[in-house]
XYZ file of C-alpha atoms in Angstrom:
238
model
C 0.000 0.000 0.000
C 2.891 2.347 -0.289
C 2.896 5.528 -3.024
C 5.503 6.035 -6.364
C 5.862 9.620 -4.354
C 7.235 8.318 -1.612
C 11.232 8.053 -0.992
C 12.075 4.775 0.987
C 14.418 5.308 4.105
C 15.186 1.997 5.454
C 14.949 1.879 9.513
C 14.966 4.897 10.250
C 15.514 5.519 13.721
C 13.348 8.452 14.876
C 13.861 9.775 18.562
C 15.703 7.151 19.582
C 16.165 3.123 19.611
C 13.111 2.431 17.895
C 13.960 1.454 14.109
C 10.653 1.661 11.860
C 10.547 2.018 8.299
C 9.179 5.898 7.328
C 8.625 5.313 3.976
C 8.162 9.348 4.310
C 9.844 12.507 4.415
C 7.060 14.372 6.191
C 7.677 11.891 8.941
C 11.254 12.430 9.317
C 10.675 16.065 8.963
C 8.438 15.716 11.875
C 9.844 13.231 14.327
C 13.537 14.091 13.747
C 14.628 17.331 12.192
C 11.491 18.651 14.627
C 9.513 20.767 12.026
C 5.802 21.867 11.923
C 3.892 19.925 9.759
C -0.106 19.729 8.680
C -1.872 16.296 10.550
C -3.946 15.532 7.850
C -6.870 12.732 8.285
C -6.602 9.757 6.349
C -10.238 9.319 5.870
C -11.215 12.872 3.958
C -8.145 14.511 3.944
C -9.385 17.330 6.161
C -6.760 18.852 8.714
C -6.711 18.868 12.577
C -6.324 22.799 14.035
C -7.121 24.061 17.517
C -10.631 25.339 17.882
C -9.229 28.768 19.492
C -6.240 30.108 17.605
C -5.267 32.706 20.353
C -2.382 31.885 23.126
C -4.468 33.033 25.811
C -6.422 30.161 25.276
C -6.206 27.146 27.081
C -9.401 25.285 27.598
C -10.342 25.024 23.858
C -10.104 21.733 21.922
C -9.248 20.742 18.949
C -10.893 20.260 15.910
C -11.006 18.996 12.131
C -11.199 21.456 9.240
C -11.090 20.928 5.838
C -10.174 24.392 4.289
C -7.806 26.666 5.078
C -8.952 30.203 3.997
C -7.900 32.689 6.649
C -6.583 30.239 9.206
C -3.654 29.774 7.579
C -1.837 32.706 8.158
C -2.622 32.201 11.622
C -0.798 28.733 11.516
C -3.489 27.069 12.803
C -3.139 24.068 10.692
C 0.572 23.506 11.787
C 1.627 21.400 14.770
C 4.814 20.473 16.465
C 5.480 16.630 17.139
C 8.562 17.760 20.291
C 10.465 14.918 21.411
C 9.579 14.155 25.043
C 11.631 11.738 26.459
C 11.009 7.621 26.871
C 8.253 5.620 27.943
C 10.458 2.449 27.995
C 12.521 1.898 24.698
C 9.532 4.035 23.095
C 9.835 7.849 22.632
C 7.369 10.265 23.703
C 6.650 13.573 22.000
C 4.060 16.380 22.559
C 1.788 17.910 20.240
C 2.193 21.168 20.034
C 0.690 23.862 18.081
C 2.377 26.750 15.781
C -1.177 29.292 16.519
C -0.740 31.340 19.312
C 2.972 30.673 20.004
C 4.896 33.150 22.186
C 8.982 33.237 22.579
C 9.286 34.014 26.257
C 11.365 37.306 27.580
C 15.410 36.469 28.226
C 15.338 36.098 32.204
C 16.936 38.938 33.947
C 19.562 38.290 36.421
C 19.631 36.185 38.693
C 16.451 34.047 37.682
C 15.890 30.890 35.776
C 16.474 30.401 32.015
C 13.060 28.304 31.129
C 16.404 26.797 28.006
C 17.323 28.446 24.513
C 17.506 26.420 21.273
C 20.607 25.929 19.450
C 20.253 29.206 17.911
C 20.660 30.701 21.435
C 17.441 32.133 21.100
C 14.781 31.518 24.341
C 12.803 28.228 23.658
C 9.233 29.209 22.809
C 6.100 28.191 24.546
C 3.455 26.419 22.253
C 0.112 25.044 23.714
C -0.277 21.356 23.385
C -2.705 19.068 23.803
C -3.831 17.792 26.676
C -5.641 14.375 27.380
C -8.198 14.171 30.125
C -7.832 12.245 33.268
C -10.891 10.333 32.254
C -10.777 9.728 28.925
C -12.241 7.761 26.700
C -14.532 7.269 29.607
C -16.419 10.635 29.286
C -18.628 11.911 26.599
C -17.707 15.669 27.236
C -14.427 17.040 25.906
C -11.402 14.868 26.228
C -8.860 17.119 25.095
C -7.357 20.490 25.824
C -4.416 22.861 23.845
C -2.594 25.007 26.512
C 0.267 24.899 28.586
C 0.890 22.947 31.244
C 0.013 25.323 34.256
C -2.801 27.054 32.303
C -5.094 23.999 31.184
C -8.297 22.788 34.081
C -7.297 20.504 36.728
C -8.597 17.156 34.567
C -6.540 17.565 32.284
C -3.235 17.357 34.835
C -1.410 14.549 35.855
C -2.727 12.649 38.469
C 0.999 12.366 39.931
C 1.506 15.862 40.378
C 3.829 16.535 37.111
C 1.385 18.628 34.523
C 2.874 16.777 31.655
C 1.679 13.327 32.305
C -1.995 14.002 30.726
C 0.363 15.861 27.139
C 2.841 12.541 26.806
C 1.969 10.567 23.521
C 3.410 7.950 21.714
C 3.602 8.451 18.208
C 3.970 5.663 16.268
C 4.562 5.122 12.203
C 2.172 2.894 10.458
C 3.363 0.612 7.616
C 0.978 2.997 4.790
C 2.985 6.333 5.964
C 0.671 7.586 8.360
C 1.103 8.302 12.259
C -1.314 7.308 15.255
C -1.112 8.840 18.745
C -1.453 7.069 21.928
C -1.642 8.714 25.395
C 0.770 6.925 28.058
C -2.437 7.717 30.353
C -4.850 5.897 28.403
C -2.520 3.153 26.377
C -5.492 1.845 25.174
C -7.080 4.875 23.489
C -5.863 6.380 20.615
C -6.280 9.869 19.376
C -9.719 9.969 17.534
C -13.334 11.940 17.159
C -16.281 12.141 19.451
C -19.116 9.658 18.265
C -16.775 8.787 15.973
C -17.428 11.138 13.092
C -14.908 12.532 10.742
C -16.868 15.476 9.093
C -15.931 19.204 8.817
C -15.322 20.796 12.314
C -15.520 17.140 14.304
C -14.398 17.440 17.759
C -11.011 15.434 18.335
C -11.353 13.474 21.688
C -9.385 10.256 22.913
C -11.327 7.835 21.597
C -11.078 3.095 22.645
C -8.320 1.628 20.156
C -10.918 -0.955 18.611
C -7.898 -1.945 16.219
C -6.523 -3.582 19.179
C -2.361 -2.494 18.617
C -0.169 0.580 18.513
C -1.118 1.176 14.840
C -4.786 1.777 15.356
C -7.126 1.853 12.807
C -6.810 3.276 9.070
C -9.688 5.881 10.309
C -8.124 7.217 13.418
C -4.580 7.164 10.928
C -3.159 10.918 10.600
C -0.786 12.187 8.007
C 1.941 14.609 8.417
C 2.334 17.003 5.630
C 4.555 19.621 4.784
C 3.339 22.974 4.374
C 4.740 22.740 0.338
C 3.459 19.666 0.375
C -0.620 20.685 0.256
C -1.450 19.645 -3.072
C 0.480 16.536 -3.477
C -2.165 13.531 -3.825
C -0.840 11.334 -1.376
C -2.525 7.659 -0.602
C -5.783 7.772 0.887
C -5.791 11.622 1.097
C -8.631 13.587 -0.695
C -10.212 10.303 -2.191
Protein backbone atom coordinates (compact mmCIF):
# COMPACT_ATOMS: atom_id res chain seq x y z
CA UNK A 1 0.00 0.00 0.00
CA UNK A 2 2.89 2.35 -0.29
CA UNK A 3 2.90 5.53 -3.02
CA UNK A 4 5.50 6.04 -6.36
CA UNK A 5 5.86 9.62 -4.35
CA UNK A 6 7.24 8.32 -1.61
CA UNK A 7 11.23 8.05 -0.99
CA UNK A 8 12.08 4.78 0.99
CA UNK A 9 14.42 5.31 4.11
CA UNK A 10 15.19 2.00 5.45
CA UNK A 11 14.95 1.88 9.51
CA UNK A 12 14.97 4.90 10.25
CA UNK A 13 15.51 5.52 13.72
CA UNK A 14 13.35 8.45 14.88
CA UNK A 15 13.86 9.77 18.56
CA UNK A 16 15.70 7.15 19.58
CA UNK A 17 16.16 3.12 19.61
CA UNK A 18 13.11 2.43 17.90
CA UNK A 19 13.96 1.45 14.11
CA UNK A 20 10.65 1.66 11.86
CA UNK A 21 10.55 2.02 8.30
CA UNK A 22 9.18 5.90 7.33
CA UNK A 23 8.63 5.31 3.98
CA UNK A 24 8.16 9.35 4.31
CA UNK A 25 9.84 12.51 4.42
CA UNK A 26 7.06 14.37 6.19
CA UNK A 27 7.68 11.89 8.94
CA UNK A 28 11.25 12.43 9.32
CA UNK A 29 10.68 16.06 8.96
CA UNK A 30 8.44 15.72 11.87
CA UNK A 31 9.84 13.23 14.33
CA UNK A 32 13.54 14.09 13.75
CA UNK A 33 14.63 17.33 12.19
CA UNK A 34 11.49 18.65 14.63
CA UNK A 35 9.51 20.77 12.03
CA UNK A 36 5.80 21.87 11.92
CA UNK A 37 3.89 19.93 9.76
CA UNK A 38 -0.11 19.73 8.68
CA UNK A 39 -1.87 16.30 10.55
CA UNK A 40 -3.95 15.53 7.85
CA UNK A 41 -6.87 12.73 8.28
CA UNK A 42 -6.60 9.76 6.35
CA UNK A 43 -10.24 9.32 5.87
CA UNK A 44 -11.21 12.87 3.96
CA UNK A 45 -8.14 14.51 3.94
CA UNK A 46 -9.39 17.33 6.16
CA UNK A 47 -6.76 18.85 8.71
CA UNK A 48 -6.71 18.87 12.58
CA UNK A 49 -6.32 22.80 14.03
CA UNK A 50 -7.12 24.06 17.52
CA UNK A 51 -10.63 25.34 17.88
CA UNK A 52 -9.23 28.77 19.49
CA UNK A 53 -6.24 30.11 17.61
CA UNK A 54 -5.27 32.71 20.35
CA UNK A 55 -2.38 31.89 23.13
CA UNK A 56 -4.47 33.03 25.81
CA UNK A 57 -6.42 30.16 25.28
CA UNK A 58 -6.21 27.15 27.08
CA UNK A 59 -9.40 25.28 27.60
CA UNK A 60 -10.34 25.02 23.86
CA UNK A 61 -10.10 21.73 21.92
CA UNK A 62 -9.25 20.74 18.95
CA UNK A 63 -10.89 20.26 15.91
CA UNK A 64 -11.01 19.00 12.13
CA UNK A 65 -11.20 21.46 9.24
CA UNK A 66 -11.09 20.93 5.84
CA UNK A 67 -10.17 24.39 4.29
CA UNK A 68 -7.81 26.67 5.08
CA UNK A 69 -8.95 30.20 4.00
CA UNK A 70 -7.90 32.69 6.65
CA UNK A 71 -6.58 30.24 9.21
CA UNK A 72 -3.65 29.77 7.58
CA UNK A 73 -1.84 32.71 8.16
CA UNK A 74 -2.62 32.20 11.62
CA UNK A 75 -0.80 28.73 11.52
CA UNK A 76 -3.49 27.07 12.80
CA UNK A 77 -3.14 24.07 10.69
CA UNK A 78 0.57 23.51 11.79
CA UNK A 79 1.63 21.40 14.77
CA UNK A 80 4.81 20.47 16.46
CA UNK A 81 5.48 16.63 17.14
CA UNK A 82 8.56 17.76 20.29
CA UNK A 83 10.47 14.92 21.41
CA UNK A 84 9.58 14.15 25.04
CA UNK A 85 11.63 11.74 26.46
CA UNK A 86 11.01 7.62 26.87
CA UNK A 87 8.25 5.62 27.94
CA UNK A 88 10.46 2.45 27.99
CA UNK A 89 12.52 1.90 24.70
CA UNK A 90 9.53 4.04 23.09
CA UNK A 91 9.84 7.85 22.63
CA UNK A 92 7.37 10.27 23.70
CA UNK A 93 6.65 13.57 22.00
CA UNK A 94 4.06 16.38 22.56
CA UNK A 95 1.79 17.91 20.24
CA UNK A 96 2.19 21.17 20.03
CA UNK A 97 0.69 23.86 18.08
CA UNK A 98 2.38 26.75 15.78
CA UNK A 99 -1.18 29.29 16.52
CA UNK A 100 -0.74 31.34 19.31
CA UNK A 101 2.97 30.67 20.00
CA UNK A 102 4.90 33.15 22.19
CA UNK A 103 8.98 33.24 22.58
CA UNK A 104 9.29 34.01 26.26
CA UNK A 105 11.36 37.31 27.58
CA UNK A 106 15.41 36.47 28.23
CA UNK A 107 15.34 36.10 32.20
CA UNK A 108 16.94 38.94 33.95
CA UNK A 109 19.56 38.29 36.42
CA UNK A 110 19.63 36.18 38.69
CA UNK A 111 16.45 34.05 37.68
CA UNK A 112 15.89 30.89 35.78
CA UNK A 113 16.47 30.40 32.01
CA UNK A 114 13.06 28.30 31.13
CA UNK A 115 16.40 26.80 28.01
CA UNK A 116 17.32 28.45 24.51
CA UNK A 117 17.51 26.42 21.27
CA UNK A 118 20.61 25.93 19.45
CA UNK A 119 20.25 29.21 17.91
CA UNK A 120 20.66 30.70 21.44
CA UNK A 121 17.44 32.13 21.10
CA UNK A 122 14.78 31.52 24.34
CA UNK A 123 12.80 28.23 23.66
CA UNK A 124 9.23 29.21 22.81
CA UNK A 125 6.10 28.19 24.55
CA UNK A 126 3.46 26.42 22.25
CA UNK A 127 0.11 25.04 23.71
CA UNK A 128 -0.28 21.36 23.39
CA UNK A 129 -2.70 19.07 23.80
CA UNK A 130 -3.83 17.79 26.68
CA UNK A 131 -5.64 14.37 27.38
CA UNK A 132 -8.20 14.17 30.12
CA UNK A 133 -7.83 12.24 33.27
CA UNK A 134 -10.89 10.33 32.25
CA UNK A 135 -10.78 9.73 28.93
CA UNK A 136 -12.24 7.76 26.70
CA UNK A 137 -14.53 7.27 29.61
CA UNK A 138 -16.42 10.63 29.29
CA UNK A 139 -18.63 11.91 26.60
CA UNK A 140 -17.71 15.67 27.24
CA UNK A 141 -14.43 17.04 25.91
CA UNK A 142 -11.40 14.87 26.23
CA UNK A 143 -8.86 17.12 25.10
CA UNK A 144 -7.36 20.49 25.82
CA UNK A 145 -4.42 22.86 23.85
CA UNK A 146 -2.59 25.01 26.51
CA UNK A 147 0.27 24.90 28.59
CA UNK A 148 0.89 22.95 31.24
CA UNK A 149 0.01 25.32 34.26
CA UNK A 150 -2.80 27.05 32.30
CA UNK A 151 -5.09 24.00 31.18
CA UNK A 152 -8.30 22.79 34.08
CA UNK A 153 -7.30 20.50 36.73
CA UNK A 154 -8.60 17.16 34.57
CA UNK A 155 -6.54 17.56 32.28
CA UNK A 156 -3.23 17.36 34.83
CA UNK A 157 -1.41 14.55 35.86
CA UNK A 158 -2.73 12.65 38.47
CA UNK A 159 1.00 12.37 39.93
CA UNK A 160 1.51 15.86 40.38
CA UNK A 161 3.83 16.53 37.11
CA UNK A 162 1.39 18.63 34.52
CA UNK A 163 2.87 16.78 31.65
CA UNK A 164 1.68 13.33 32.31
CA UNK A 165 -1.99 14.00 30.73
CA UNK A 166 0.36 15.86 27.14
CA UNK A 167 2.84 12.54 26.81
CA UNK A 168 1.97 10.57 23.52
CA UNK A 169 3.41 7.95 21.71
CA UNK A 170 3.60 8.45 18.21
CA UNK A 171 3.97 5.66 16.27
CA UNK A 172 4.56 5.12 12.20
CA UNK A 173 2.17 2.89 10.46
CA UNK A 174 3.36 0.61 7.62
CA UNK A 175 0.98 3.00 4.79
CA UNK A 176 2.98 6.33 5.96
CA UNK A 177 0.67 7.59 8.36
CA UNK A 178 1.10 8.30 12.26
CA UNK A 179 -1.31 7.31 15.25
CA UNK A 180 -1.11 8.84 18.74
CA UNK A 181 -1.45 7.07 21.93
CA UNK A 182 -1.64 8.71 25.39
CA UNK A 183 0.77 6.92 28.06
CA UNK A 184 -2.44 7.72 30.35
CA UNK A 185 -4.85 5.90 28.40
CA UNK A 186 -2.52 3.15 26.38
CA UNK A 187 -5.49 1.85 25.17
CA UNK A 188 -7.08 4.88 23.49
CA UNK A 189 -5.86 6.38 20.61
CA UNK A 190 -6.28 9.87 19.38
CA UNK A 191 -9.72 9.97 17.53
CA UNK A 192 -13.33 11.94 17.16
CA UNK A 193 -16.28 12.14 19.45
CA UNK A 194 -19.12 9.66 18.26
CA UNK A 195 -16.78 8.79 15.97
CA UNK A 196 -17.43 11.14 13.09
CA UNK A 197 -14.91 12.53 10.74
CA UNK A 198 -16.87 15.48 9.09
CA UNK A 199 -15.93 19.20 8.82
CA UNK A 200 -15.32 20.80 12.31
CA UNK A 201 -15.52 17.14 14.30
CA UNK A 202 -14.40 17.44 17.76
CA UNK A 203 -11.01 15.43 18.34
CA UNK A 204 -11.35 13.47 21.69
CA UNK A 205 -9.38 10.26 22.91
CA UNK A 206 -11.33 7.83 21.60
CA UNK A 207 -11.08 3.10 22.64
CA UNK A 208 -8.32 1.63 20.16
CA UNK A 209 -10.92 -0.96 18.61
CA UNK A 210 -7.90 -1.94 16.22
CA UNK A 211 -6.52 -3.58 19.18
CA UNK A 212 -2.36 -2.49 18.62
CA UNK A 213 -0.17 0.58 18.51
CA UNK A 214 -1.12 1.18 14.84
CA UNK A 215 -4.79 1.78 15.36
CA UNK A 216 -7.13 1.85 12.81
CA UNK A 217 -6.81 3.28 9.07
CA UNK A 218 -9.69 5.88 10.31
CA UNK A 219 -8.12 7.22 13.42
CA UNK A 220 -4.58 7.16 10.93
CA UNK A 221 -3.16 10.92 10.60
CA UNK A 222 -0.79 12.19 8.01
CA UNK A 223 1.94 14.61 8.42
CA UNK A 224 2.33 17.00 5.63
CA UNK A 225 4.56 19.62 4.78
CA UNK A 226 3.34 22.97 4.37
CA UNK A 227 4.74 22.74 0.34
CA UNK A 228 3.46 19.67 0.37
CA UNK A 229 -0.62 20.69 0.26
CA UNK A 230 -1.45 19.64 -3.07
CA UNK A 231 0.48 16.54 -3.48
CA UNK A 232 -2.16 13.53 -3.82
CA UNK A 233 -0.84 11.33 -1.38
CA UNK A 234 -2.53 7.66 -0.60
CA UNK A 235 -5.78 7.77 0.89
CA UNK A 236 -5.79 11.62 1.10
CA UNK A 237 -8.63 13.59 -0.69
CA UNK A 238 -10.21 10.30 -2.19
Amino acid sequence: MYTQERTTMSNLVVGGPVAVNSYDNAIVAALVENRPVMLVHAFNGGFLRPVELTDSVHDKGVKLSTKLDTVKEAQGHLWYITPAGFFGQRPLYFIESAAGQVTPKPASAGQADAGRGDDGTPKPQRRRITVHQKAPEATADTVQVGLPDKVGDLWRGKNGAPEDTQLWVVTVTPWGGITFVPITHPDAILGFKDHAVAADSEVRVTYNWGGDFTGTVINTFYPRLPNEWSVPYHHVFT
